XYZ file of N, CA and C in Angstrom:
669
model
N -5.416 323.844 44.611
C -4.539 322.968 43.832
C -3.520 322.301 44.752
N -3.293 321.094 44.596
C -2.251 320.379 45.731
C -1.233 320.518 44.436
N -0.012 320.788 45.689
C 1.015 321.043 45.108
C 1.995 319.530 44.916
N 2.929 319.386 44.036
C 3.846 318.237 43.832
C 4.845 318.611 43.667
N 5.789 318.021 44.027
C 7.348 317.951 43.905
C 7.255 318.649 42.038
N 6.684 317.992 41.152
C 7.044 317.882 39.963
C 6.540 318.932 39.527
N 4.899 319.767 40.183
C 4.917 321.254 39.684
C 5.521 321.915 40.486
N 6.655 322.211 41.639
C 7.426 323.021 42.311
C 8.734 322.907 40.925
N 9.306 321.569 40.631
C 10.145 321.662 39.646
C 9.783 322.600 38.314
N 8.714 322.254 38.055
C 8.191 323.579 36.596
C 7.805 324.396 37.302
N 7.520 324.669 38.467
C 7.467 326.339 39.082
C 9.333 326.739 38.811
N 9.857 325.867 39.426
C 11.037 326.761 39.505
C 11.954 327.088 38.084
N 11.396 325.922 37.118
C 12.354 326.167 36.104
C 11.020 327.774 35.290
N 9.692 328.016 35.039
C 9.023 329.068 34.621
C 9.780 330.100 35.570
N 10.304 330.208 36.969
C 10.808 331.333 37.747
C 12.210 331.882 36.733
N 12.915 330.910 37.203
C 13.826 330.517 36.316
C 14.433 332.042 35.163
N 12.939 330.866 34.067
C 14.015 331.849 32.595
C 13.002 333.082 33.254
N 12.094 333.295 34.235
C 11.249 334.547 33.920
C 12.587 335.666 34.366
N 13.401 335.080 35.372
C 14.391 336.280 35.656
C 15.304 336.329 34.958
N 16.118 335.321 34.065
C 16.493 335.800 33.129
C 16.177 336.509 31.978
N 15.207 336.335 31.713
C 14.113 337.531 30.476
C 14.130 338.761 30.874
N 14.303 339.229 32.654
C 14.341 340.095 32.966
C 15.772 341.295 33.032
N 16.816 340.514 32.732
C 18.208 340.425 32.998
C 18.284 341.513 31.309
N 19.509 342.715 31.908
C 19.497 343.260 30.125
C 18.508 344.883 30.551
N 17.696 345.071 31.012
C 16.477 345.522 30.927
C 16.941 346.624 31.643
N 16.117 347.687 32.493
C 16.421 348.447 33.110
C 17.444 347.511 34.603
N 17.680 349.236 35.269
C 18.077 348.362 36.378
C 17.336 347.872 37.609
N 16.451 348.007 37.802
C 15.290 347.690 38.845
C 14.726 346.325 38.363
N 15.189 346.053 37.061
C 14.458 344.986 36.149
C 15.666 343.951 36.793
N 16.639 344.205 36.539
C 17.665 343.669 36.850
C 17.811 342.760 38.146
N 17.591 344.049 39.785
C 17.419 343.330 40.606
C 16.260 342.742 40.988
N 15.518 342.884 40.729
C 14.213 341.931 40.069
C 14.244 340.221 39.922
N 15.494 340.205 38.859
C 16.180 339.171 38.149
C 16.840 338.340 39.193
N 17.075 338.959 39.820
C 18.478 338.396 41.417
C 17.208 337.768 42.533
N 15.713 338.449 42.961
C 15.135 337.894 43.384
C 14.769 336.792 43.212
N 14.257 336.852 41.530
C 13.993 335.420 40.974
C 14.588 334.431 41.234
N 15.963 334.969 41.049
C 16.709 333.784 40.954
C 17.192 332.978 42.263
N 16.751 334.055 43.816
C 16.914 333.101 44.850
C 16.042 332.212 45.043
N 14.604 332.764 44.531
C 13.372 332.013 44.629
C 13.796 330.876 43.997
N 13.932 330.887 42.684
C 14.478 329.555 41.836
C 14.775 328.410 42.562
N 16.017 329.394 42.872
C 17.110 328.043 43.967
C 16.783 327.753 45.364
N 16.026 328.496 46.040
C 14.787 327.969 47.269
C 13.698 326.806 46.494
N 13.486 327.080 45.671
C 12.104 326.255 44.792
C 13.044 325.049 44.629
N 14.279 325.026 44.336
C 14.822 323.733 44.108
C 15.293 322.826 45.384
N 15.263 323.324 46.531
C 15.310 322.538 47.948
C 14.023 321.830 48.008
N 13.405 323.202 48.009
C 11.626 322.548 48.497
C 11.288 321.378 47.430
N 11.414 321.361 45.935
C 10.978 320.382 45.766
C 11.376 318.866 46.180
N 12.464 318.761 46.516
C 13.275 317.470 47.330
C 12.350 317.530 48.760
N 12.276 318.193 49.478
C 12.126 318.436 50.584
C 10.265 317.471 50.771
N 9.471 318.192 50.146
C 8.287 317.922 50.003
C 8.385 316.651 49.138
N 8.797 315.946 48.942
C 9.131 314.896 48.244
C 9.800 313.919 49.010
N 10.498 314.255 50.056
C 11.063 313.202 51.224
C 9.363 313.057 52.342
N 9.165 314.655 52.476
C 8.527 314.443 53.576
C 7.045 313.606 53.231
N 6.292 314.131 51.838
C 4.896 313.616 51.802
C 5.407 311.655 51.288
N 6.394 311.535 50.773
C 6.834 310.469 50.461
C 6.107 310.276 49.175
N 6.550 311.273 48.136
C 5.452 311.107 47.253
C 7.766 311.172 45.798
N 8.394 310.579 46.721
C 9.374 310.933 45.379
C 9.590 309.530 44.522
N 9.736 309.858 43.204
C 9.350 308.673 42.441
C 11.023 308.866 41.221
N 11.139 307.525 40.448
C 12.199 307.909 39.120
C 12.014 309.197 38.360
N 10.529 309.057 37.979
C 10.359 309.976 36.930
C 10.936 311.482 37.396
N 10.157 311.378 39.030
C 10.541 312.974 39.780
C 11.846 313.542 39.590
N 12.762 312.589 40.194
C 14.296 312.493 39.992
C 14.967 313.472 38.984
N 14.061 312.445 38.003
C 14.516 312.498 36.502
C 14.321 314.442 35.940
N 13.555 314.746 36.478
C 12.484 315.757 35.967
C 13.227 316.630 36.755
N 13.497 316.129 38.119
C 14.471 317.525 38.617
C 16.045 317.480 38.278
N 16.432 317.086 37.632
C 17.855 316.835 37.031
C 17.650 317.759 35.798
N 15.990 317.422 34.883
C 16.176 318.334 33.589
C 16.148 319.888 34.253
N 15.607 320.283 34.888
C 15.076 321.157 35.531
C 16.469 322.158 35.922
N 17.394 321.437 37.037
C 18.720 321.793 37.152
C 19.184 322.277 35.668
N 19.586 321.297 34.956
C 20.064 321.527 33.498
C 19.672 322.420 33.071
N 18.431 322.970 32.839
C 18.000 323.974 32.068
C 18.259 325.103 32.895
N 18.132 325.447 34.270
C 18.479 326.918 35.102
C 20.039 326.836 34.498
N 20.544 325.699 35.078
C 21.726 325.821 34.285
C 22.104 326.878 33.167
N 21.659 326.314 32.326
C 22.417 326.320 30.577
C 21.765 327.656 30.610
N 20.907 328.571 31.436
C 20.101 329.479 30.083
C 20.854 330.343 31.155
N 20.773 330.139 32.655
C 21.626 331.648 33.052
C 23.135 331.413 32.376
N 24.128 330.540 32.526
C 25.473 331.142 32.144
C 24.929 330.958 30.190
N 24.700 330.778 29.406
C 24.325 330.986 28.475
C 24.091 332.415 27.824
N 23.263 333.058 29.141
C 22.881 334.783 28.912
C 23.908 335.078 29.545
N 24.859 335.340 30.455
C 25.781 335.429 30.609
C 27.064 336.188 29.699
N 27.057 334.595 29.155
C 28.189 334.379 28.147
C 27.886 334.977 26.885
N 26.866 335.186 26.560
C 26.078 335.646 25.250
C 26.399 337.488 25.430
N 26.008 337.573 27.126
C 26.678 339.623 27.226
C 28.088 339.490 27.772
N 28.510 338.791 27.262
C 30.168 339.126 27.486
C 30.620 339.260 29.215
N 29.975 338.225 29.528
C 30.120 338.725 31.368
C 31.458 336.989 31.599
N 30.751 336.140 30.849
C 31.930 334.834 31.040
C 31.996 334.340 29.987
N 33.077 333.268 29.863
C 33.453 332.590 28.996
C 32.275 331.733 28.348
N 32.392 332.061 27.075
C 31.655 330.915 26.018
C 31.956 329.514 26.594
N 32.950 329.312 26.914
C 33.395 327.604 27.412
C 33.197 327.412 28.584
N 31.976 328.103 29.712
C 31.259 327.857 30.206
C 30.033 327.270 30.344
N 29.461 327.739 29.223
C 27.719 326.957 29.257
C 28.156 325.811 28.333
N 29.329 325.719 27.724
C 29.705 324.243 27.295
C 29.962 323.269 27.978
N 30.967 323.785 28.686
C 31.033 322.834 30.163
C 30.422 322.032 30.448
N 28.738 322.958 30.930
C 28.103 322.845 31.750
C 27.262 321.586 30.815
N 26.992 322.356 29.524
C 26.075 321.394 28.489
C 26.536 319.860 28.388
N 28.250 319.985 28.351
C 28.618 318.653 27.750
C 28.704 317.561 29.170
N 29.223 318.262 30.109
C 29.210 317.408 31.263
C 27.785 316.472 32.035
N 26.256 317.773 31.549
C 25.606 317.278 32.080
C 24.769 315.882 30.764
N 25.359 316.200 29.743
C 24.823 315.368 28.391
C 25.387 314.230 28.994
N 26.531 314.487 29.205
C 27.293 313.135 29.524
C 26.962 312.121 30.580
N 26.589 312.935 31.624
C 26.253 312.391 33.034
C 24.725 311.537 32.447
N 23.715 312.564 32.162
C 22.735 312.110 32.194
C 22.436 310.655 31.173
N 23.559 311.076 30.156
C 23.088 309.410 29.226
C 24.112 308.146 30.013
N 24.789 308.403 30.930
C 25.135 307.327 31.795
C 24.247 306.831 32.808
N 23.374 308.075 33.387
C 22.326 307.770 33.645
C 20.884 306.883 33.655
N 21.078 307.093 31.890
C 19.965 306.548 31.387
C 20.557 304.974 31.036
N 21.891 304.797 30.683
C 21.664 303.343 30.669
C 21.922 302.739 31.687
N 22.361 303.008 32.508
C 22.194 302.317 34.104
C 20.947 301.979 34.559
N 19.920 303.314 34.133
C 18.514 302.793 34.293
C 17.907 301.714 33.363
N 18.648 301.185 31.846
C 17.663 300.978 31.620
C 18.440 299.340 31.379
N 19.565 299.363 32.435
C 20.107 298.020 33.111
C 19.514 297.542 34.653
N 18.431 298.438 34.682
C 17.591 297.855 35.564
C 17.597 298.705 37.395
N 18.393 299.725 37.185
C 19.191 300.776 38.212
C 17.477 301.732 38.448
N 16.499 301.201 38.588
C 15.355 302.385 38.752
C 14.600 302.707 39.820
N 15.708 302.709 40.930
C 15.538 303.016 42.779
C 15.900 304.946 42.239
N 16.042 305.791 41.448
C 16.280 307.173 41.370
C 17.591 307.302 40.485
N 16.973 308.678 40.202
C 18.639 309.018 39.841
C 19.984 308.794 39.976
N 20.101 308.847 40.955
C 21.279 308.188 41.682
C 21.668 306.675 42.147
N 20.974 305.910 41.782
C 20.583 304.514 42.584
C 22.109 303.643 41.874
N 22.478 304.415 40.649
C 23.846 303.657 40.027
C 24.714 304.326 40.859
N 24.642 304.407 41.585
C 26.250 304.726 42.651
C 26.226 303.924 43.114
N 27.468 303.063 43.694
C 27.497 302.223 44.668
C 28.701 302.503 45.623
N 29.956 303.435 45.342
C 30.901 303.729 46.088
C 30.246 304.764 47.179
N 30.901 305.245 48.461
C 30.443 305.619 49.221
C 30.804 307.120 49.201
N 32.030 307.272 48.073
C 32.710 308.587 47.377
C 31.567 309.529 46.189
N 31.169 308.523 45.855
C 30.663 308.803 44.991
C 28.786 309.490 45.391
N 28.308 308.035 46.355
C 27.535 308.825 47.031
C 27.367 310.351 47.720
N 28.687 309.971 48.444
C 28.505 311.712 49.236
C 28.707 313.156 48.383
N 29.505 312.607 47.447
C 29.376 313.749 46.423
C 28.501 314.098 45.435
N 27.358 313.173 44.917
C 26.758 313.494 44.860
C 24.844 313.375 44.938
N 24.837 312.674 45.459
C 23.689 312.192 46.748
C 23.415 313.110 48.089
N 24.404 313.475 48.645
C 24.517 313.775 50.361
C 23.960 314.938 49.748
N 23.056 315.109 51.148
C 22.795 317.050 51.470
C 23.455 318.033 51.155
N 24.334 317.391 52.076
C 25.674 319.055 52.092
C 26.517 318.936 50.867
N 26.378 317.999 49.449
C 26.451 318.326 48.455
C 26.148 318.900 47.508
N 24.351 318.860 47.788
C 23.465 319.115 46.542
C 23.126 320.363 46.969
N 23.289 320.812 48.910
C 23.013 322.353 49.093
C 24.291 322.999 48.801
N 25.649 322.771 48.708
C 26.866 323.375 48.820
C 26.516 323.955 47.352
N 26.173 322.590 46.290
C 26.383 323.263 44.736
C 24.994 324.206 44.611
N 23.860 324.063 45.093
C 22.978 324.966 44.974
C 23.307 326.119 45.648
N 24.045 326.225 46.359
C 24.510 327.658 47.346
C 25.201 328.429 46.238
N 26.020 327.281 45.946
C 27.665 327.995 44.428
C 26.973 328.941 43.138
N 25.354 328.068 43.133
C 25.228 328.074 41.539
C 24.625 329.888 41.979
N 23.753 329.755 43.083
C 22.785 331.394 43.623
C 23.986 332.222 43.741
N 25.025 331.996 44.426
C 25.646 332.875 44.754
C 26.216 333.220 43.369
N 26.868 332.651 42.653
C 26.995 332.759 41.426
C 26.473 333.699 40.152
N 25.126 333.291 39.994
C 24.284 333.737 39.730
C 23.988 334.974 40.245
N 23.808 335.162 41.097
C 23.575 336.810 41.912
C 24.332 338.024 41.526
N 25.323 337.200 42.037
C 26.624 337.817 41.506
C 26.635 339.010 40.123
N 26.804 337.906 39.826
C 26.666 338.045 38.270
C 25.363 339.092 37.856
N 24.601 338.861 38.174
C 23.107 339.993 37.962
C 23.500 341.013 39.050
N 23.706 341.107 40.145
C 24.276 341.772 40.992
C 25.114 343.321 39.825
N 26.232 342.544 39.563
C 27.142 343.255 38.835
C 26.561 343.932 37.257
N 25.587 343.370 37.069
C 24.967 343.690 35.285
C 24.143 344.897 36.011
N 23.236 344.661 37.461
C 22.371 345.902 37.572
C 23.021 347.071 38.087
N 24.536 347.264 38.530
C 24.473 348.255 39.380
C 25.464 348.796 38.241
N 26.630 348.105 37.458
C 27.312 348.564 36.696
C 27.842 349.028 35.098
N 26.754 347.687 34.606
C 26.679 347.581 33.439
C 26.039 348.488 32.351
N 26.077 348.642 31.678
C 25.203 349.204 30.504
C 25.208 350.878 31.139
N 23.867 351.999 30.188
C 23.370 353.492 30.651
C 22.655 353.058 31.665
N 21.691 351.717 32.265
C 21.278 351.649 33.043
C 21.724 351.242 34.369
N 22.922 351.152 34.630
C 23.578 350.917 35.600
C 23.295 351.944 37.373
N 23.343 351.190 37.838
C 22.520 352.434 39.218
C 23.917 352.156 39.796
N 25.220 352.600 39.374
C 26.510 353.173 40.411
C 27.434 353.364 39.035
N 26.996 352.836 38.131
C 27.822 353.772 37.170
C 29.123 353.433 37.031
N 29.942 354.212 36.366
C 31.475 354.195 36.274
C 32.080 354.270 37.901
N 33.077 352.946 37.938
C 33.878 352.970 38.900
C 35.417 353.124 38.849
N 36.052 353.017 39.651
C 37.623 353.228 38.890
C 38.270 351.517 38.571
N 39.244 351.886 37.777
C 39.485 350.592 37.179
C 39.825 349.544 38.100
N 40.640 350.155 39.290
C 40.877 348.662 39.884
C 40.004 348.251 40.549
N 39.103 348.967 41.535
C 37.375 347.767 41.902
C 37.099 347.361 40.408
N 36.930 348.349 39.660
C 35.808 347.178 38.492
C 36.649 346.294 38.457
N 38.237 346.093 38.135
C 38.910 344.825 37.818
C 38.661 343.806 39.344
N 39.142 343.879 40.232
C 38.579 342.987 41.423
C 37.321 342.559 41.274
N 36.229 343.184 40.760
C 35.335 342.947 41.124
C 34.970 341.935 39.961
N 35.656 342.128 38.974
C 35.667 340.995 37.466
C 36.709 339.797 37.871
N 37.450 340.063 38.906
C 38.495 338.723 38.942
C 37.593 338.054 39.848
N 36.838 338.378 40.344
C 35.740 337.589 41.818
C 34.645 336.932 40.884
N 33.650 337.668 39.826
C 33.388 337.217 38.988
C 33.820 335.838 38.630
N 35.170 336.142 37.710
C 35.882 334.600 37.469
C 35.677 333.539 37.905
N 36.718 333.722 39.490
C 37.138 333.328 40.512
C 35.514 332.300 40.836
N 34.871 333.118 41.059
C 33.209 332.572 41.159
C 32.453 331.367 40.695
N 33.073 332.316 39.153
C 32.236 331.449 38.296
C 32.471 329.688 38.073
N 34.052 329.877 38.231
C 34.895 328.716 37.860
C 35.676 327.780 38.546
N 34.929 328.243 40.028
C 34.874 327.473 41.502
C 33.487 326.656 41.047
N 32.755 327.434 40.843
C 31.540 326.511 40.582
C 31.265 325.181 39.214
N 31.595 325.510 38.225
C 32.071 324.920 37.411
C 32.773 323.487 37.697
N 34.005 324.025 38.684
C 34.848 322.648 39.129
C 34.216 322.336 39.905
N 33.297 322.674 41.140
C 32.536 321.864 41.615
C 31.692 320.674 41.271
N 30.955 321.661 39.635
C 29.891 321.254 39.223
C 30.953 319.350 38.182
N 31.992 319.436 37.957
C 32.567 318.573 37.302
C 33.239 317.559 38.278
N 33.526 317.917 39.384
C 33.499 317.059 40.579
C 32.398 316.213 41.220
N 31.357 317.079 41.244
C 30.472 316.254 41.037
C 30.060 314.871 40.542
N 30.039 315.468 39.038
C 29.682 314.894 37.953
C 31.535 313.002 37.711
N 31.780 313.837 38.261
C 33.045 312.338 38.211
C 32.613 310.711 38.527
N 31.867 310.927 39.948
C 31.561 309.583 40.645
C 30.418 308.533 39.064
N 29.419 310.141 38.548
C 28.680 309.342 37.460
C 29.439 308.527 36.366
N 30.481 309.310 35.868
C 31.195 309.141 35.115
C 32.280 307.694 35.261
N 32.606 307.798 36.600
C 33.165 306.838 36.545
C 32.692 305.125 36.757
N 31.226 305.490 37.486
C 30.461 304.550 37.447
C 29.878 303.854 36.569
N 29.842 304.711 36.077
C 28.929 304.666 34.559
C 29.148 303.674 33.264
N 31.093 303.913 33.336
C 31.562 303.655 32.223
C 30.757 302.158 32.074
N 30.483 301.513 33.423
C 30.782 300.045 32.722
C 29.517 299.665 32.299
N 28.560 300.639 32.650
C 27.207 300.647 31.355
C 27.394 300.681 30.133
N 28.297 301.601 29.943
C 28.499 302.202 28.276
C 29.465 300.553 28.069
N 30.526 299.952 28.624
C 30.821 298.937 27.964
C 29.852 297.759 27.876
N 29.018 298.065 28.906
C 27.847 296.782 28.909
C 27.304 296.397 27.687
N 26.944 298.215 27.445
C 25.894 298.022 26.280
C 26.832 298.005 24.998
N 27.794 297.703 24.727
C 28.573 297.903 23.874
C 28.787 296.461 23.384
N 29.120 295.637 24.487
C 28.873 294.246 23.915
C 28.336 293.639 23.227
N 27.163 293.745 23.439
C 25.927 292.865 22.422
C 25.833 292.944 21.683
N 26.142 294.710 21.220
C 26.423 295.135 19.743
C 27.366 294.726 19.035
N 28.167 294.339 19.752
C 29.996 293.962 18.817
C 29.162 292.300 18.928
N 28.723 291.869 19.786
C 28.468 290.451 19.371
C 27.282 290.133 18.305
N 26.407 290.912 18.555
C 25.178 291.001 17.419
C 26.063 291.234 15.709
N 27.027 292.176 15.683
C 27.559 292.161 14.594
C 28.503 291.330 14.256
N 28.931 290.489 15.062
C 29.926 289.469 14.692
C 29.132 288.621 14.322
N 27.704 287.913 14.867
C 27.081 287.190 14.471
C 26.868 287.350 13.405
N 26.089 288.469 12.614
C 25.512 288.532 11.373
C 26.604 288.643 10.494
N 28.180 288.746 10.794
C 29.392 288.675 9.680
C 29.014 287.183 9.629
N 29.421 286.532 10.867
C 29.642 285.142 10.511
C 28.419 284.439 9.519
N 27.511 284.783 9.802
C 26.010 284.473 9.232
C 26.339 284.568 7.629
N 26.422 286.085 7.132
C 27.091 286.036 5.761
C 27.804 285.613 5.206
């Protein structure tokens, strides 16, 4: 089977929820879950990677690895937040920022912007934050380490299946303020990011806003 950018993306998002399904479970299940999940986020280089090099990267690809992101996204801090490990107003965050980004996205593309995902940037701020390498590996570094973390801490401490058990209160508390600290470094990353779209963007959303206020002024006047 020759491989594509676009089945490495559904390899990594099936890796994905498989380690979160695993997450909860015993504890061997657990770190299990933490493997997956580096694989995941290795699977998400390589598919860019093999996609520069065979020269096989296209809109749709783009497109497909953005849903792809989104969904590792939403379902790990989602399970997360669902066992009481972070804030509920985390996988919201994450949901509303990337809803947002991506339908700025889409009308930029469909103002004629269909050089990639990114092709509506035109500031050079905006590029490097979120275009450049050492952007898209810094936030993929944030999201694993993150992530690890986090399963890290569910297999060794959490639950009867915990393999170290009861600790004394102030590591477990350090070790829950790093948690935080973690989680919500990444987060602001992930919304820093997401700014250059946002601000680019807007003047799609007024673009398309026009025609409509003029299409309806027409048909008042018409009546």
């Amino acid at each position: 089977m020759r491989w594509t950018p676009n089945k490495v993306t559904l390899l990594r998002v099936l890796v994905g929820f498989a380690a979160v399904s695993l997450f909860g479970h015993r504890a061997w299940a657990n770190l299990t879950a933490v493997g997956l999940t580096v694989a995941a986020i290795a699977l998400d280089a390589l598919d860019g990677q093999l996609a520069r090099e065979k020269k096989m990267a296209t809109p749709v690809g783009a497109q497909l690895d953005i849903l792809g992101d989104r969904m590792i996204e939403n379902v790990y801090f989602t399970y997360f937040a669902v066992v009481g490990m972070v804030s509920l107003w985390l996988p919201v965050l994450f949901f509303a920022r990337g809803a947002a980004t991506d339908f700025l996205r889409g009308l930029a593309m469909k103002a004629g912007h269909s050089g990639g995902a990114n092709a509506m940037l035109r500031t050079w701020w905006g590029q490097a934050l979120v275009a450049s390498r050492w952007s898209r590996g810094l936030y993929a570094a944030m999201k694993c380490l993150c992530f690890c973390y986090l399963g890290l801490e569910l297999a060794l401490m959490r639950g009867p299946v915990a393999l170290v058990g009861d600790l004394a209160a102030d590591a477990h508390a350090m070790i829950r303020v790093g948690a935080h600290v973690l989680t919500w470094m990444t987060a602001a990353f992930c919304l820093l990011r997401g700014l250059p779209v946002l601000v680019e963007g807007w003047k799609y959303l007024a673009g398309s806003a026009g025609p409509v206020r003029g299409a309806k002024d027409a048909a008042q006047e018409a009546a």
